[in-house]
Amino acid sequence: MMYRRYTANLDKKMFFFWTSVAVYGIGSAFTATYATGMIKVIQLIQAMAIFGIIYFAGSTVQFAVKNYFLRITLVIYLMYSIFILLHGYEYTYEFTKRLFFSSFIKYFFPLLLLIPKNLKFYSRIFDIIVIYGIAFLLLNLLFMDLVIAHYEENVPQKFTFEGFYKNLGVPLSFLLFTYIYHSKYRNMIAFVVLLAIIGIATYKARRAIMALSVTHMLIFMVIFYIKSNYKLVMSGVLALFIGVLAVYAPKFYQENKYSYFGELNERGLEDTRTGVEVAMARDFEAVDWVIGRGINGRYWCPNIDLNDTSGYRYMIETDYLNIILKGGVIYLGLILLMAIPAAFKAFFFSNNLLSKVAGIWIILWILSLYPLNVFNTDLNHMLFWVCVGIGYSKDMRKMSDENIKEAMST
């Protein structure tokens, strides 16, 4: 009876925790539209969501880790995160407000490793991902004019689609990879969202998003092929698809700016990263590479950002360098030290698809550190640490797909 009461209380807290995460994520997606008339209302709702995340996580975590290596590394990571927040902190209202709404929580996402987990915990995550998928589709339809517009000038609205994708769209692939546990309705939502992401990213020539989403689609196809009982039929369909694509794709790909592939064709292999990477390297000393420049870390790179007056940038599009900018190679190394063994355990020493997908997701997140910003306050980053926890959980890795399916359906 005590155990049932404990698990019921845990599930209730996790329900409110993930609900707070969903509210914050959808609010962050709304801010990508730069609808300034709504910003105060959105920030008020997000503030309540942040307090909800802190309260329900803080009242649930248990400071007990079975794996000795993870325990030591996690303690060092959390202590170093506090150092980053204190290093370079500006005691001003504007800085504190910006830090509260966008940055500081993500440094403590590894605390997810300390939350007691049952299969209901993972079921709640998939519930939130489905909500994200519906919100992603609705927001793209509602703000279609901003999403599909090709802006010649550098204005904030040109990144509306990127905001929707980062805050809402990415986790849908995690649901799709684990399709065997979900209903056809949920899988269809995830599949439609992934197709929409590929289509819009191609039209807007967002090459990093396009590459990652196509990779997600290919991974899903491989998983589906392995799990399917109709491999011969699938092989024929795939061969037909590739054949049709090879014949007709060149006819659609025209060297015309106003065609569907026009923007992609115009940008081609344009290099938009090397300049800022070189600028950061020039401005960094040896000690900066080791420990970073703290939470307010910046580097000299003028004439890049919109309305830039100082010449300094607080972020860089290459996210592994973004982590180094704030916490140095030490911080990046601590993340990799915990993540890589977890990915290896989850993929190679597991009996169920959820664990193997967790290993895949960890590697995808690490690889995404170059083309995208994934070290964010969003569900994708939280999923990364959830997957790390799966990798270090022997009990989770040894479960069967049948047991997980049964728990997901209840």
mmCIF file of C-alpha atoms in Angstrom:
data_model
loop_
_atom_site.group_PDB
_atom_site.id
_atom_site.type_symbol
_atom_site.label_atom_id
_atom_site.label_comp_id
_atom_site.label_asym_id
_atom_site.label_seq_id
_atom_site.Cartn_x
_atom_site.Cartn_y
_atom_site.Cartn_z
ATOM 1 C CA MET A 1 0.000 0.000 0.000
ATOM 2 C CA MET A 2 2.850 2.386 0.837
ATOM 3 C CA TYR A 3 4.507 1.597 -2.491
ATOM 4 C CA ARG A 4 1.286 2.263 -4.423
ATOM 5 C CA ARG A 5 0.844 5.537 -2.565
ATOM 6 C CA TYR A 6 4.446 6.497 -3.355
ATOM 7 C CA THR A 7 4.147 5.686 -7.067
ATOM 8 C CA ALA A 8 0.818 7.510 -7.310
ATOM 9 C CA ASN A 9 2.367 10.601 -5.717
ATOM 10 C CA LEU A 10 5.411 10.317 -8.008
ATOM 11 C CA ASP A 11 3.191 10.052 -11.084
ATOM 12 C CA LYS A 12 1.198 13.101 -10.007
ATOM 13 C CA LYS A 13 4.366 15.165 -9.595
ATOM 14 C CA MET A 14 5.695 13.971 -12.935
ATOM 15 C CA PHE A 15 2.399 14.871 -14.589
ATOM 16 C CA PHE A 16 2.722 18.470 -13.389
ATOM 17 C CA PHE A 17 6.456 18.504 -14.149
ATOM 18 C CA TRP A 18 6.001 17.494 -17.790
ATOM 19 C CA THR A 19 2.954 19.745 -18.122
ATOM 20 C CA SER A 20 5.151 22.653 -16.994
ATOM 21 C CA VAL A 21 7.764 21.599 -19.574
ATOM 22 C CA ALA A 22 5.083 21.570 -22.296
ATOM 23 C CA VAL A 23 3.782 25.009 -21.330
ATOM 24 C CA TYR A 24 7.289 26.457 -21.329
ATOM 25 C CA GLY A 25 8.161 24.867 -24.690
ATOM 26 C CA ILE A 26 5.023 26.057 -26.467
ATOM 27 C CA GLY A 27 5.566 29.523 -24.990
ATOM 28 C CA SER A 28 9.133 29.551 -26.325
ATOM 29 C CA ALA A 29 7.828 28.599 -29.773
ATOM 30 C CA PHE A 30 5.397 31.523 -29.649
ATOM 31 C CA THR A 31 8.234 33.950 -28.885
ATOM 32 C CA ALA A 32 9.870 32.936 -32.195
ATOM 33 C CA THR A 33 7.090 34.851 -33.979
ATOM 34 C CA TYR A 34 8.155 38.101 -32.280
ATOM 35 C CA ALA A 35 4.502 38.982 -31.671
ATOM 36 C CA THR A 36 5.469 41.744 -29.252
ATOM 37 C CA GLY A 37 1.922 42.382 -28.116
ATOM 38 C CA MET A 38 1.826 38.929 -26.514
ATOM 39 C CA ILE A 39 5.317 38.811 -25.035
ATOM 40 C CA LYS A 40 4.376 39.907 -21.482
ATOM 41 C CA VAL A 41 1.566 37.366 -21.265
ATOM 42 C CA ILE A 42 3.835 34.626 -22.634
ATOM 43 C CA GLN A 43 6.598 35.484 -20.168
ATOM 44 C CA LEU A 44 4.161 35.417 -17.250
ATOM 45 C CA ILE A 45 2.963 31.949 -18.278
ATOM 46 C CA GLN A 46 6.538 30.801 -18.826
ATOM 47 C CA ALA A 47 7.580 32.115 -15.415
ATOM 48 C CA MET A 48 4.899 29.972 -13.751
ATOM 49 C CA ALA A 49 6.022 26.998 -15.856
ATOM 50 C CA ILE A 50 9.664 27.483 -14.823
ATOM 51 C CA PHE A 51 8.703 27.588 -11.136
ATOM 52 C CA GLY A 52 6.649 24.434 -11.741
ATOM 53 C CA ILE A 53 9.629 22.673 -13.321
ATOM 54 C CA ILE A 54 11.896 23.665 -10.430
ATOM 55 C CA TYR A 55 9.412 22.735 -7.706
ATOM 56 C CA PHE A 56 8.277 19.360 -9.024
ATOM 57 C CA ALA A 57 11.785 18.303 -10.028
ATOM 58 C CA GLY A 58 13.281 19.516 -6.743
ATOM 59 C CA SER A 59 10.678 17.699 -4.654
ATOM 60 C CA THR A 60 11.250 14.446 -6.551
ATOM 61 C CA VAL A 61 15.001 14.025 -7.052
ATOM 62 C CA GLN A 62 16.837 11.492 -4.922
ATOM 63 C CA PHE A 63 20.564 11.999 -4.546
ATOM 64 C CA ALA A 64 21.448 8.379 -5.104
ATOM 65 C CA VAL A 65 23.208 7.028 -8.193
ATOM 66 C CA LYS A 66 24.164 3.353 -8.419
ATOM 67 C CA ASN A 67 26.876 3.788 -11.049
ATOM 68 C CA TYR A 68 30.018 5.054 -9.283
ATOM 69 C CA PHE A 69 31.526 6.669 -12.396
ATOM 70 C CA LEU A 70 28.292 8.530 -13.168
ATOM 71 C CA ARG A 71 27.945 9.617 -9.534
ATOM 72 C CA ILE A 72 31.387 11.246 -9.445
ATOM 73 C CA THR A 73 31.107 12.809 -12.902
ATOM 74 C CA LEU A 74 27.614 14.149 -12.194
ATOM 75 C CA VAL A 75 28.732 15.828 -8.956
ATOM 76 C CA ILE A 76 31.653 17.493 -10.762
ATOM 77 C CA TYR A 77 29.319 18.542 -13.597
ATOM 78 C CA LEU A 78 26.794 20.173 -11.241
ATOM 79 C CA MET A 79 29.509 21.974 -9.275
ATOM 80 C CA TYR A 80 31.082 23.201 -12.498
ATOM 81 C CA SER A 81 27.658 24.381 -13.745
ATOM 82 C CA ILE A 82 27.361 26.554 -10.646
ATOM 83 C CA PHE A 83 30.843 27.922 -11.384
ATOM 84 C CA ILE A 84 29.754 28.840 -14.943
ATOM 85 C CA LEU A 85 26.668 30.663 -13.647
ATOM 86 C CA LEU A 86 28.734 32.653 -11.139
ATOM 87 C CA HIS A 87 31.601 33.258 -13.557
ATOM 88 C CA GLY A 88 30.731 36.389 -15.519
ATOM 89 C CA TYR A 89 27.328 36.939 -13.897
ATOM 90 C CA GLU A 90 26.027 40.494 -14.292
ATOM 91 C CA TYR A 91 23.984 41.701 -11.346
ATOM 92 C CA THR A 92 21.460 43.632 -13.414
ATOM 93 C CA TYR A 93 17.728 43.199 -13.891
ATOM 94 C CA GLU A 94 17.915 42.741 -17.661
ATOM 95 C CA PHE A 95 20.640 40.101 -17.495
ATOM 96 C CA THR A 96 18.915 38.202 -14.675
ATOM 97 C CA LYS A 97 15.620 38.262 -16.584
ATOM 98 C CA ARG A 98 17.254 36.957 -19.769
ATOM 99 C CA LEU A 99 19.055 34.244 -17.809
ATOM 100 C CA PHE A 100 15.869 33.204 -16.006
ATOM 101 C CA PHE A 101 13.791 32.795 -19.147
ATOM 102 C CA SER A 102 16.341 31.233 -21.455
ATOM 103 C CA SER A 103 19.469 29.774 -19.915
ATOM 104 C CA PHE A 104 19.973 28.792 -16.318
ATOM 105 C CA ILE A 105 17.635 25.761 -16.112
ATOM 106 C CA LYS A 106 19.412 23.912 -18.917
ATOM 107 C CA TYR A 107 22.611 23.718 -16.855
ATOM 108 C CA PHE A 108 20.766 21.512 -14.365
ATOM 109 C CA PHE A 109 18.982 19.162 -16.781
ATOM 110 C CA PRO A 110 21.254 16.278 -15.661
ATOM 111 C CA LEU A 111 19.232 16.288 -12.426
ATOM 112 C CA LEU A 112 16.757 14.280 -14.492
ATOM 113 C CA LEU A 113 19.128 11.378 -13.834
ATOM 114 C CA LEU A 114 18.188 11.602 -10.137
ATOM 115 C CA ILE A 115 14.418 11.393 -10.603
ATOM 116 C CA PRO A 116 13.003 7.933 -9.783
ATOM 117 C CA LYS A 117 11.599 6.451 -12.966
ATOM 118 C CA ASN A 118 9.022 3.885 -13.882
ATOM 119 C CA LEU A 119 7.490 3.228 -17.280
ATOM 120 C CA LYS A 120 4.817 5.830 -16.557
ATOM 121 C CA PHE A 121 7.602 8.414 -16.510
ATOM 122 C CA TYR A 122 8.461 7.641 -20.126
ATOM 123 C CA SER A 123 4.792 7.426 -21.092
ATOM 124 C CA ARG A 124 4.335 11.013 -19.875
ATOM 125 C CA ILE A 125 7.184 12.147 -22.123
ATOM 126 C CA PHE A 126 5.486 10.662 -25.178
ATOM 127 C CA ASP A 127 2.214 12.381 -24.192
ATOM 128 C CA ILE A 128 4.032 15.726 -24.203
ATOM 129 C CA ILE A 129 5.708 14.963 -27.539
ATOM 130 C CA VAL A 130 2.283 14.366 -29.124
ATOM 131 C CA ILE A 131 1.085 17.722 -27.753
ATOM 132 C CA TYR A 132 4.218 19.306 -29.223
ATOM 133 C CA GLY A 133 3.448 17.758 -32.607
ATOM 134 C CA ILE A 134 -0.076 19.167 -32.682
ATOM 135 C CA ALA A 135 1.184 22.576 -31.515
ATOM 136 C CA PHE A 136 3.915 22.519 -34.195
ATOM 137 C CA LEU A 137 1.422 21.917 -36.990
ATOM 138 C CA LEU A 138 -1.037 24.532 -35.691
ATOM 139 C CA LEU A 139 1.616 27.214 -35.221
ATOM 140 C CA ASN A 140 3.051 26.642 -38.686
ATOM 141 C CA LEU A 141 -0.428 26.983 -40.185
ATOM 142 C CA LEU A 142 -1.259 30.030 -38.048
ATOM 143 C CA PHE A 143 1.978 31.837 -38.914
ATOM 144 C CA MET A 144 2.426 30.454 -42.421
ATOM 145 C CA ASP A 145 3.231 33.900 -43.806
ATOM 146 C CA LEU A 146 6.284 34.144 -41.538
ATOM 147 C CA VAL A 147 7.268 30.498 -41.941
ATOM 148 C CA ILE A 148 7.501 30.422 -45.756
ATOM 149 C CA ALA A 149 8.681 33.993 -46.352
ATOM 150 C CA HIS A 150 12.143 34.490 -47.877
ATOM 151 C CA TYR A 151 13.535 37.542 -46.088
ATOM 152 C CA GLU A 152 16.261 39.389 -47.939
ATOM 153 C CA GLU A 153 17.139 41.503 -44.906
ATOM 154 C CA ASN A 154 18.267 40.161 -41.516
ATOM 155 C CA VAL A 155 15.129 40.442 -39.354
ATOM 156 C CA PRO A 156 14.158 38.308 -36.340
ATOM 157 C CA GLN A 157 11.009 36.971 -38.037
ATOM 158 C CA LYS A 158 13.103 35.086 -40.587
ATOM 159 C CA PHE A 159 13.903 32.526 -37.865
ATOM 160 C CA THR A 160 10.287 31.754 -36.942
ATOM 161 C CA PHE A 161 10.407 28.279 -38.464
ATOM 162 C CA GLU A 162 13.700 27.554 -36.714
ATOM 163 C CA GLY A 163 12.052 28.507 -33.419
ATOM 164 C CA PHE A 164 9.118 26.166 -34.047
ATOM 165 C CA TYR A 165 11.480 23.382 -35.057
ATOM 166 C CA LYS A 166 13.879 23.778 -32.130
ATOM 167 C CA ASN A 167 11.235 24.121 -29.432
ATOM 168 C CA LEU A 168 8.597 21.713 -30.737
ATOM 169 C CA GLY A 169 9.554 19.733 -33.827
ATOM 170 C CA VAL A 170 12.726 17.802 -32.996
ATOM 171 C CA PRO A 171 11.312 15.416 -30.336
ATOM 172 C CA LEU A 172 8.707 14.041 -32.775
ATOM 173 C CA SER A 173 11.427 11.910 -34.337
ATOM 174 C CA PHE A 174 12.055 10.249 -30.969
ATOM 175 C CA LEU A 175 8.410 9.172 -30.906
ATOM 176 C CA LEU A 176 8.645 7.961 -34.502
ATOM 177 C CA PHE A 177 11.766 5.884 -33.771
ATOM 178 C CA THR A 178 9.848 4.104 -30.993
ATOM 179 C CA TYR A 179 6.740 3.641 -33.128
ATOM 180 C CA ILE A 180 6.074 0.068 -31.952
ATOM 181 C CA TYR A 181 4.898 1.380 -28.567
ATOM 182 C CA HIS A 182 2.404 3.923 -29.934
ATOM 183 C CA SER A 183 -0.948 4.037 -31.658
ATOM 184 C CA LYS A 184 -1.290 4.622 -35.398
ATOM 185 C CA TYR A 185 -2.762 8.053 -34.617
ATOM 186 C CA ARG A 186 0.340 9.151 -32.705
ATOM 187 C CA ASN A 187 2.714 7.723 -35.274
ATOM 188 C CA MET A 188 0.841 9.493 -38.059
ATOM 189 C CA ILE A 189 1.185 12.850 -36.268
ATOM 190 C CA ALA A 190 4.936 12.296 -35.861
ATOM 191 C CA PHE A 191 5.334 11.234 -39.494
ATOM 192 C CA VAL A 192 3.390 14.245 -40.823
ATOM 193 C CA VAL A 193 5.446 16.613 -38.653
ATOM 194 C CA LEU A 194 8.712 15.125 -39.921
ATOM 195 C CA LEU A 195 7.555 15.432 -43.541
ATOM 196 C CA ALA A 196 6.519 19.049 -42.909
ATOM 197 C CA ILE A 197 9.915 19.821 -41.391
ATOM 198 C CA ILE A 198 11.752 18.341 -44.387
ATOM 199 C CA GLY A 199 9.510 20.191 -46.832
ATOM 200 C CA ILE A 200 9.731 23.607 -45.171
ATOM 201 C CA ALA A 201 13.454 23.294 -44.407
ATOM 202 C CA THR A 202 14.133 22.466 -48.063
ATOM 203 C CA TYR A 203 12.021 25.380 -49.295
ATOM 204 C CA LYS A 204 13.726 27.828 -46.904
ATOM 205 C CA ALA A 205 17.188 26.324 -47.522
ATOM 206 C CA ARG A 206 17.779 25.646 -43.828
ATOM 207 C CA ARG A 207 20.463 23.126 -44.615
ATOM 208 C CA ALA A 208 21.305 21.937 -41.100
ATOM 209 C CA ILE A 209 17.644 21.302 -40.262
ATOM 210 C CA MET A 210 17.112 19.621 -43.603
ATOM 211 C CA ALA A 211 20.138 17.335 -43.137
ATOM 212 C CA LEU A 212 19.131 16.334 -39.602
ATOM 213 C CA SER A 213 15.472 15.743 -40.438
ATOM 214 C CA VAL A 214 16.354 13.649 -43.511
ATOM 215 C CA THR A 215 18.730 11.656 -41.296
ATOM 216 C CA HIS A 216 15.853 11.129 -38.848
ATOM 217 C CA MET A 217 13.652 9.890 -41.691
ATOM 218 C CA LEU A 218 16.323 7.444 -42.878
ATOM 219 C CA ILE A 219 16.836 6.126 -39.341
ATOM 220 C CA PHE A 220 13.086 5.622 -38.978
ATOM 221 C CA MET A 221 12.987 3.755 -42.292
ATOM 222 C CA VAL A 222 15.791 1.456 -41.159
ATOM 223 C CA ILE A 223 14.076 0.763 -37.821
ATOM 224 C CA PHE A 224 10.760 0.188 -39.575
ATOM 225 C CA TYR A 225 12.431 -2.154 -42.057
ATOM 226 C CA ILE A 226 14.095 -4.189 -39.295
ATOM 227 C CA LYS A 227 10.873 -4.501 -37.289
ATOM 228 C CA SER A 228 8.613 -5.093 -40.293
ATOM 229 C CA ASN A 229 7.337 -8.477 -41.410
ATOM 230 C CA TYR A 230 7.054 -7.283 -45.030
ATOM 231 C CA LYS A 231 10.688 -6.646 -45.889
ATOM 232 C CA LEU A 232 10.368 -7.706 -49.548
ATOM 233 C CA VAL A 233 7.413 -5.387 -50.179
ATOM 234 C CA MET A 234 9.166 -2.526 -48.402
ATOM 235 C CA SER A 235 12.318 -3.059 -50.441
ATOM 236 C CA GLY A 236 10.284 -2.828 -53.639
ATOM 237 C CA VAL A 237 8.513 0.343 -52.533
ATOM 238 C CA LEU A 238 11.807 1.947 -51.502
ATOM 239 C CA ALA A 239 13.455 1.011 -54.818
ATOM 240 C CA LEU A 240 10.478 2.467 -56.720
ATOM 241 C CA PHE A 241 10.642 5.670 -54.675
ATOM 242 C CA ILE A 242 14.365 6.101 -55.335
ATOM 243 C CA GLY A 243 13.854 5.424 -59.038
ATOM 244 C CA VAL A 244 11.062 7.997 -59.381
ATOM 245 C CA LEU A 245 13.118 10.510 -57.405
ATOM 246 C CA ALA A 246 16.150 9.980 -59.643
ATOM 247 C CA VAL A 247 14.103 10.500 -62.819
ATOM 248 C CA TYR A 248 11.900 13.437 -61.846
ATOM 249 C CA ALA A 249 13.864 15.328 -59.175
ATOM 250 C CA PRO A 250 16.137 17.120 -61.691
ATOM 251 C CA LYS A 251 13.037 18.485 -63.462
ATOM 252 C CA PHE A 252 11.822 20.114 -60.244
ATOM 253 C CA TYR A 253 15.241 21.406 -59.272
ATOM 254 C CA GLN A 254 15.477 24.482 -61.476
ATOM 255 C CA GLU A 255 17.969 27.286 -61.326
ATOM 256 C CA ASN A 256 15.184 29.706 -60.610
ATOM 257 C CA LYS A 257 15.077 31.701 -57.399
ATOM 258 C CA TYR A 258 11.308 31.454 -57.240
ATOM 259 C CA SER A 259 11.036 27.687 -57.705
ATOM 260 C CA TYR A 260 10.563 25.378 -54.715
ATOM 261 C CA PHE A 261 14.304 24.641 -54.622
ATOM 262 C CA GLY A 262 15.236 28.186 -55.585
ATOM 263 C CA GLU A 263 16.517 29.328 -52.201
ATOM 264 C CA LEU A 264 18.401 26.069 -51.666
ATOM 265 C CA ASN A 265 19.937 26.304 -55.116
ATOM 266 C CA GLU A 266 20.930 29.925 -54.505
ATOM 267 C CA ARG A 267 22.622 29.199 -51.192
ATOM 268 C CA GLY A 268 24.182 25.954 -52.394
ATOM 269 C CA LEU A 269 27.335 25.268 -50.416
ATOM 270 C CA GLU A 270 27.575 28.788 -49.018
ATOM 271 C CA ASP A 271 29.784 28.829 -45.911
ATOM 272 C CA THR A 272 28.062 30.740 -43.078
ATOM 273 C CA ARG A 273 30.032 29.294 -40.144
ATOM 274 C CA THR A 274 33.739 29.709 -40.771
ATOM 275 C CA GLY A 275 33.727 33.483 -40.252
ATOM 276 C CA VAL A 276 32.292 33.405 -36.733
ATOM 277 C CA GLU A 277 34.378 30.350 -35.796
ATOM 278 C CA VAL A 278 37.579 32.123 -36.863
ATOM 279 C CA ALA A 279 36.503 35.270 -34.977
ATOM 280 C CA MET A 280 36.029 33.283 -31.770
ATOM 281 C CA ALA A 281 39.369 31.495 -32.190
ATOM 282 C CA ARG A 282 41.160 34.821 -32.659
ATOM 283 C CA ASP A 283 39.603 36.317 -29.531
ATOM 284 C CA PHE A 284 40.261 33.334 -27.249
ATOM 285 C CA GLU A 285 43.276 32.814 -25.018
ATOM 286 C CA ALA A 286 44.416 29.405 -23.736
ATOM 287 C CA VAL A 287 42.607 29.812 -20.405
ATOM 288 C CA ASP A 288 39.360 30.646 -22.261
ATOM 289 C CA TRP A 289 39.528 27.356 -24.158
ATOM 290 C CA VAL A 290 39.990 25.465 -20.880
ATOM 291 C CA ILE A 291 37.370 27.051 -18.571
ATOM 292 C CA GLY A 292 35.363 29.309 -20.897
ATOM 293 C CA ARG A 293 34.189 32.847 -20.213
ATOM 294 C CA GLY A 294 31.219 32.097 -17.996
ATOM 295 C CA ILE A 295 27.495 32.516 -18.364
ATOM 296 C CA ASN A 296 27.908 35.940 -19.970
ATOM 297 C CA GLY A 297 30.792 34.819 -22.189
ATOM 298 C CA ARG A 298 31.234 36.680 -25.473
ATOM 299 C CA TYR A 299 33.750 37.153 -28.259
ATOM 300 C CA TRP A 300 34.636 39.935 -30.680
ATOM 301 C CA CYS A 301 32.755 39.467 -33.963
ATOM 302 C CA PRO A 302 31.241 42.731 -35.273
ATOM 303 C CA ASN A 303 28.711 43.300 -38.069
ATOM 304 C CA ILE A 304 27.000 39.921 -37.770
ATOM 305 C CA ASP A 305 23.939 40.276 -35.567
ATOM 306 C CA LEU A 306 20.897 42.474 -36.111
ATOM 307 C CA ASN A 307 21.160 45.907 -34.431
ATOM 308 C CA ASP A 308 24.647 45.091 -33.132
ATOM 309 C CA THR A 309 26.241 48.071 -31.364
ATOM 310 C CA SER A 310 28.961 46.477 -29.222
ATOM 311 C CA GLY A 311 30.695 44.218 -31.736
ATOM 312 C CA TYR A 312 30.529 41.292 -29.306
ATOM 313 C CA ARG A 313 28.490 38.116 -29.713
ATOM 314 C CA TYR A 314 27.089 36.061 -26.817
ATOM 315 C CA MET A 315 26.557 32.904 -28.859
ATOM 316 C CA ILE A 316 27.898 31.002 -31.817
ATOM 317 C CA GLU A 317 25.949 28.844 -34.250
ATOM 318 C CA THR A 318 28.350 25.921 -33.794
ATOM 319 C CA ASP A 319 27.063 24.555 -30.495
ATOM 320 C CA TYR A 320 30.103 22.660 -29.281
ATOM 321 C CA LEU A 321 31.903 26.006 -29.482
ATOM 322 C CA ASN A 322 28.948 27.606 -27.734
ATOM 323 C CA ILE A 323 29.458 25.221 -24.809
ATOM 324 C CA ILE A 324 33.188 25.995 -24.819
ATOM 325 C CA LEU A 325 32.405 29.725 -24.925
ATOM 326 C CA LYS A 326 30.586 29.431 -21.601
ATOM 327 C CA GLY A 327 32.335 26.540 -19.849
ATOM 328 C CA GLY A 328 35.410 25.618 -21.828
ATOM 329 C CA VAL A 329 36.661 22.236 -22.938
ATOM 330 C CA ILE A 330 36.192 21.005 -19.357
ATOM 331 C CA TYR A 331 32.431 21.442 -19.584
ATOM 332 C CA LEU A 332 32.139 19.830 -23.001
ATOM 333 C CA GLY A 333 34.333 16.977 -21.794
ATOM 334 C CA LEU A 334 32.118 16.331 -18.757
ATOM 335 C CA ILE A 335 29.043 16.067 -20.994
ATOM 336 C CA LEU A 336 30.769 13.614 -23.326
ATOM 337 C CA LEU A 337 32.181 11.594 -20.423
ATOM 338 C CA MET A 338 28.668 10.872 -19.193
ATOM 339 C CA ALA A 339 26.971 10.582 -22.578
ATOM 340 C CA ILE A 340 29.227 8.334 -24.669
ATOM 341 C CA PRO A 341 29.317 5.344 -22.262
ATOM 342 C CA ALA A 342 25.541 5.675 -21.844
ATOM 343 C CA ALA A 343 25.017 5.541 -25.611
ATOM 344 C CA PHE A 344 27.244 2.459 -25.878
ATOM 345 C CA LYS A 345 25.400 0.636 -23.078
ATOM 346 C CA ALA A 346 21.956 1.646 -24.355
ATOM 347 C CA PHE A 347 22.544 0.479 -27.911
ATOM 348 C CA PHE A 348 24.693 -2.633 -27.509
ATOM 349 C CA PHE A 349 23.595 -4.000 -24.133
ATOM 350 C CA SER A 350 19.815 -3.755 -24.232
ATOM 351 C CA ASN A 351 16.821 -5.948 -25.013
ATOM 352 C CA ASN A 352 14.298 -3.348 -26.141
ATOM 353 C CA LEU A 353 13.851 -0.737 -28.849
ATOM 354 C CA LEU A 354 13.420 2.169 -26.411
ATOM 355 C CA SER A 355 16.923 1.652 -25.016
ATOM 356 C CA LYS A 356 18.486 1.277 -28.458
ATOM 357 C CA VAL A 357 16.742 4.437 -29.638
ATOM 358 C CA ALA A 358 18.079 6.178 -26.530
ATOM 359 C CA GLY A 359 21.598 5.276 -27.651
ATOM 360 C CA ILE A 360 20.885 6.550 -31.162
ATOM 361 C CA TRP A 361 19.397 9.800 -29.795
ATOM 362 C CA ILE A 362 22.466 10.481 -27.649
ATOM 363 C CA ILE A 363 24.778 10.106 -30.659
ATOM 364 C CA LEU A 364 22.501 12.253 -32.839
ATOM 365 C CA TRP A 365 22.498 14.986 -30.172
ATOM 366 C CA ILE A 366 26.282 14.929 -29.941
ATOM 367 C CA LEU A 367 26.680 15.038 -33.728
ATOM 368 C CA SER A 368 24.164 17.904 -33.883
ATOM 369 C CA LEU A 369 26.493 20.038 -31.745
ATOM 370 C CA TYR A 370 28.228 21.121 -34.942
ATOM 371 C CA PRO A 371 25.439 22.105 -37.362
ATOM 372 C CA LEU A 372 22.758 23.141 -34.839
ATOM 373 C CA ASN A 373 22.175 24.696 -31.420
ATOM 374 C CA VAL A 374 20.916 21.809 -29.281
ATOM 375 C CA PHE A 375 22.275 22.841 -25.864
ATOM 376 C CA ASN A 376 19.060 24.735 -25.192
ATOM 377 C CA THR A 377 16.271 24.964 -22.651
ATOM 378 C CA ASP A 378 14.005 22.639 -24.601
ATOM 379 C CA LEU A 379 12.632 19.107 -24.649
ATOM 380 C CA ASN A 380 15.256 17.871 -27.117
ATOM 381 C CA HIS A 381 17.998 18.676 -24.594
ATOM 382 C CA MET A 382 15.971 17.109 -21.776
ATOM 383 C CA LEU A 383 15.460 13.970 -23.877
ATOM 384 C CA PHE A 384 19.228 13.733 -24.234
ATOM 385 C CA TRP A 385 19.629 13.406 -20.463
ATOM 386 C CA VAL A 386 16.639 11.075 -20.184
ATOM 387 C CA CYS A 387 18.385 8.845 -22.727
ATOM 388 C CA VAL A 388 21.635 9.037 -20.745
ATOM 389 C CA GLY A 389 19.665 7.811 -17.737
ATOM 390 C CA ILE A 390 18.310 4.889 -19.772
ATOM 391 C CA GLY A 391 21.849 3.983 -20.771
ATOM 392 C CA TYR A 392 22.950 3.749 -17.143
ATOM 393 C CA SER A 393 19.807 1.873 -16.023
ATOM 394 C CA LYS A 394 20.410 -1.864 -16.264
ATOM 395 C CA ASP A 395 16.809 -2.589 -15.256
ATOM 396 C CA MET A 396 15.468 -0.442 -18.091
ATOM 397 C CA ARG A 397 17.839 -1.932 -20.655
ATOM 398 C CA LYS A 398 16.875 -5.484 -19.741
ATOM 399 C CA MET A 399 13.125 -4.982 -20.102
ATOM 400 C CA SER A 400 11.301 -6.571 -23.020
ATOM 401 C CA ASP A 401 9.385 -4.670 -25.694
ATOM 402 C CA GLU A 402 6.222 -6.493 -24.645
ATOM 403 C CA ASN A 403 6.426 -5.164 -21.075
ATOM 404 C CA ILE A 404 7.056 -1.642 -22.304
ATOM 405 C CA LYS A 405 4.142 -1.837 -24.765
ATOM 406 C CA GLU A 406 1.837 -3.000 -22.005
ATOM 407 C CA ALA A 407 2.862 -0.144 -19.724
ATOM 408 C CA MET A 408 2.518 2.440 -22.512
ATOM 409 C CA SER A 409 -1.025 1.312 -23.291
ATOM 410 C CA THR A 410 -2.287 1.664 -19.716
#
